XYZ file of C-alpha atoms in Angstrom:
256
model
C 105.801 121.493 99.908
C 107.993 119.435 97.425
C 110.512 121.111 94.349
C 107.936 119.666 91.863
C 105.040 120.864 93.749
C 106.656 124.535 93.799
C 107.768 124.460 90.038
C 104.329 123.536 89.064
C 102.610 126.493 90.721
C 104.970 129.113 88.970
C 103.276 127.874 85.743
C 99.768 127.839 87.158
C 96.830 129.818 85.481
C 96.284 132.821 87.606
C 94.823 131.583 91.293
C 92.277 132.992 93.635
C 91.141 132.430 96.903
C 87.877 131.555 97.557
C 86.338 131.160 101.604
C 84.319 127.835 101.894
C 81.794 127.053 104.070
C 81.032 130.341 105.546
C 84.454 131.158 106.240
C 85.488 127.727 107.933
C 87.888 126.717 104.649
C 89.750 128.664 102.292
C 90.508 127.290 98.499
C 93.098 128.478 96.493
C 91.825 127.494 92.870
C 92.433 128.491 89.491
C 90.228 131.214 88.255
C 90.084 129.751 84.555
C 89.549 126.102 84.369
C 87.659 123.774 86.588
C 86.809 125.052 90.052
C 85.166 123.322 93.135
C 81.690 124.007 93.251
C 78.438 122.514 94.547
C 79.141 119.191 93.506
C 82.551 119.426 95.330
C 80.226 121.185 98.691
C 77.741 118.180 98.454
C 80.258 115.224 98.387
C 82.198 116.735 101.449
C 78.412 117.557 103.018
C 77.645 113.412 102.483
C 80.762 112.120 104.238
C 80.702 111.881 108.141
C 84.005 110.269 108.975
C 84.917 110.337 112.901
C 87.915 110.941 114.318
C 90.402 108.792 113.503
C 88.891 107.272 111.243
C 91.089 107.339 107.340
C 89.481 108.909 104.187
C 90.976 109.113 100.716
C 89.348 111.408 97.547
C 90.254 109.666 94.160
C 90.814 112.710 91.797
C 91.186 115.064 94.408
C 92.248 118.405 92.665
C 93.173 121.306 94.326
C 91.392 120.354 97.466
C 87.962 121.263 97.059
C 86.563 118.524 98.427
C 89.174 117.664 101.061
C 89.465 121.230 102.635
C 85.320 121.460 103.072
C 85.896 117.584 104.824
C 89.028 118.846 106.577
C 86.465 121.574 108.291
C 83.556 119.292 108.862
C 85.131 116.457 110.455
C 87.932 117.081 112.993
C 90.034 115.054 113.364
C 89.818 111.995 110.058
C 92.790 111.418 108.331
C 93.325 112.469 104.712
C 94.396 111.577 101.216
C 94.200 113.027 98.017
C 95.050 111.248 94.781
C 95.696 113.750 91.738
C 97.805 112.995 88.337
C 97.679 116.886 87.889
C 100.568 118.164 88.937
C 99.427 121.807 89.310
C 96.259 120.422 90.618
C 97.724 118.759 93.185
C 100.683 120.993 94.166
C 97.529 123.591 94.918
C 95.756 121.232 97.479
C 99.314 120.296 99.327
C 99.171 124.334 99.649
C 95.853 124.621 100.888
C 96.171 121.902 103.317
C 98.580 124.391 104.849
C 96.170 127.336 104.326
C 93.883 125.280 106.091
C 96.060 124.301 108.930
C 95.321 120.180 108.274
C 98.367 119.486 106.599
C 99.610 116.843 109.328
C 96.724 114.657 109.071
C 96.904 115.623 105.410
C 98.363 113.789 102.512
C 98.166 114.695 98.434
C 99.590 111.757 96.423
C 100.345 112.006 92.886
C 99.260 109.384 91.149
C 96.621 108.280 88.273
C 93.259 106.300 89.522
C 93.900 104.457 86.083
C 96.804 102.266 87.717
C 94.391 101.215 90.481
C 94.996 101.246 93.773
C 97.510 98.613 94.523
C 99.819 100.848 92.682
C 99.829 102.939 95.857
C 100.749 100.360 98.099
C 98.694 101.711 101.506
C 96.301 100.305 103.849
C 92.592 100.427 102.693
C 91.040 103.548 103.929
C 87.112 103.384 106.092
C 85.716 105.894 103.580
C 86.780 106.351 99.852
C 85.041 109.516 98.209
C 84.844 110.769 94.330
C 83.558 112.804 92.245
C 84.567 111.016 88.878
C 84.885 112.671 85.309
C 81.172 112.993 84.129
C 82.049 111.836 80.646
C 83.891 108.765 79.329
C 82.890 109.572 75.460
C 84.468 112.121 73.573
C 81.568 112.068 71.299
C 78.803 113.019 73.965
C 79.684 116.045 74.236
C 81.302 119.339 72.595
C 85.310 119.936 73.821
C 85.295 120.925 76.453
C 88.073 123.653 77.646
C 91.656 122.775 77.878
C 91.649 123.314 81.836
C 88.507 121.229 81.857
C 89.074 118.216 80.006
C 90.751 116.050 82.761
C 88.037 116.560 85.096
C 85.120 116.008 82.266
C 86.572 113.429 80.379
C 87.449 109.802 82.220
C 90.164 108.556 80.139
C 89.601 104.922 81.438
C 85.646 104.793 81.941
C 83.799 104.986 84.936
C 84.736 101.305 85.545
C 88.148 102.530 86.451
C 86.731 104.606 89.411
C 84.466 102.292 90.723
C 87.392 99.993 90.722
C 89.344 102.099 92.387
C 86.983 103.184 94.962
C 86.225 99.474 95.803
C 89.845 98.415 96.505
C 90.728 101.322 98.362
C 87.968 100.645 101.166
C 87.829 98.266 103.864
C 85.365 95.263 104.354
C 82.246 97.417 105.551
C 83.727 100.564 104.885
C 81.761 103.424 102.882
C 81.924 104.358 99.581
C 80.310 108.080 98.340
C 79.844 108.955 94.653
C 78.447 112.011 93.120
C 77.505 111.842 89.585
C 75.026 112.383 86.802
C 71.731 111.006 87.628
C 71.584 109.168 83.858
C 74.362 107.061 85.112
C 72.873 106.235 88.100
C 72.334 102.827 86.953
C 76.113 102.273 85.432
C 77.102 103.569 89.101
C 75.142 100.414 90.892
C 75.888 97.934 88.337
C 79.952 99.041 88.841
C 79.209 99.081 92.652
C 77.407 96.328 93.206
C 80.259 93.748 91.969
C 81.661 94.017 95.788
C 79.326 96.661 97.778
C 75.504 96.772 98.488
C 73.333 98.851 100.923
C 72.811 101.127 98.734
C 71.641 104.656 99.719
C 70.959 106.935 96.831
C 69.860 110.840 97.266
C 69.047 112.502 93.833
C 69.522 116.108 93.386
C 67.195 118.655 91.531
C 67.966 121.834 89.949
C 64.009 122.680 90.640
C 61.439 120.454 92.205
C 59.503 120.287 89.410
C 62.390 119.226 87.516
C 64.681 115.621 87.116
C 67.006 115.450 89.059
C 71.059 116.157 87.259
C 73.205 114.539 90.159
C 72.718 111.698 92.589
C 74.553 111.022 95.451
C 75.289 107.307 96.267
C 76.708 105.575 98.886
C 77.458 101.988 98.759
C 79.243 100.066 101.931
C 81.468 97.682 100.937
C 80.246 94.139 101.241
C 77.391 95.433 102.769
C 73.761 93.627 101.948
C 71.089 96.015 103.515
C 68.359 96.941 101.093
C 68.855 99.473 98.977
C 67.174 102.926 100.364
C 66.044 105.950 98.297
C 66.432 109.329 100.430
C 64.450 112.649 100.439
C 65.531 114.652 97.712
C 68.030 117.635 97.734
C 66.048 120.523 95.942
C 69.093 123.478 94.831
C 66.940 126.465 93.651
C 63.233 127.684 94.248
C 60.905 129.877 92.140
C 62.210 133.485 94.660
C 64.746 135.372 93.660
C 67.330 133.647 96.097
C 70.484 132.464 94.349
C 69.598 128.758 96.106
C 67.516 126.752 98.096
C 67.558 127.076 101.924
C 68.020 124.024 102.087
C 71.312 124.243 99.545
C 72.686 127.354 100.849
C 72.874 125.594 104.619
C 75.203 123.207 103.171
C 76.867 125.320 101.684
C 77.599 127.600 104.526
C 78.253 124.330 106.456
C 75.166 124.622 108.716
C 73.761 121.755 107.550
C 74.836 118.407 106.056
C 73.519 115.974 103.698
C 73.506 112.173 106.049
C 72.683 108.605 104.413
């Protein structure tokens, strides 16, 4: 772990330790502040990289993602881009928790400056979960710890940019977002990717859906598909889905 990387966690927030996956990944994360959640468990449930193949997470935080990945797919190479410093000095040290820190790599950086600014080969899958919100107005302040992860400085234009230089000709792309910007996400995605695959995401199933997942291939001109539906709670008394709580204990996974 680097100096900086070491300074920054003597300033962090108190941190706790949180098993992923039924056990398979650990996650040190802040306990105030943003935290990896189901969002963060259904991104890493949609990505199926082989071995040897290269991933990278624009806005990676502490890990969330990454770890969960790390665990379901031996033996893909990744990268993590964070501008947070604490943020990203907490996935370098998970990596190590997790024992994946040689096919591991946390970059700091800021998606803003684009991906060139990195200067690395483009990667077969390029994953995100981008700030939901790219107008302060939309919505009431959010907390301090949760403002870089709500709030897109630079629009959602500047992820979808991102995301499209980082991957190879034919390689994937896989979003999670809010299901009203589900049409943003394939306008911004469609100006150098196509075969679309789109799953939506309901709290209830007699309710809209809050989150799609989308994956896009890069150059790719297959018609667009529209998947089954994840479904996250019922009408019992279980805290989710059986469908959701598979994923989340990593017996399941969500495939395009």
């Amino acid at each position: 772990m680097t100096g900086q990387a070491e300074s920054a966690l003597t300033v962090a927030a108190d941190v706790a330790e949180s098993a992923l996956l039924g056990g398979r990944a650990r996650l040190r994360q802040p306990v105030k502040g943003y935290r990896a959640g189901m969002d963060a468990a259904l991104l890493a449930a949609a990505v199926a990289a082989r071995p040897g193949e290269r991933l990278i997470e624009a806005g990676c935080g502490a890990g969330g993602v990454l770890m969960q990945i790390a665990a379901r797919c031996p033996g893909a190479g990744l990268t993590g881009l964070e501008r947070d410093a604490i943020a990203a000095g907490l996935a370098r040290e998970n990596a190590v928790l997790n024992g994946v820190e040689d096919r591991t790599a946390i970059l700091s950086g800021d998606v803003a400056h684009g991906f060139r600014a990195l200067d690395l080969p483009t990667f077969d899958w390029a994953v995100s979960n981008p700030p939901f919100f790219d107008d302060p107005g939309a919505l009431r302040t959010p907390a301090p710890g949760k403002v870089g992860a709500w709030m897109a400085d630079d629009g959602l234009k500047a992820w979808t940019g991102f995301l499209l230089k980082a991957v190879r000709e034919g390689g994937k792309i896989v979003v999670i977002h809010r299901a009203d910007r589900l049409a943003d996400l394939l306008a911004l995605l469609g100006e150098k990717a196509g075969s679309f695959a789109i799953r939506p995401v309901h709290p209830y199933a007699d309710q809209p859906a809050k989150r799609v997942l989308v994956q896009a291939i890069k150059t790719g001109k297959a018609p667009l598909r529209l998947l089954p539906p994840l479904i996250l709670h019922d009408r019992t008394d279980a805290k989710h889905s059986p469908e959701a709580e598979a994923i989340l204990r990593g017996e399941a996974a969500l495939p395009f």
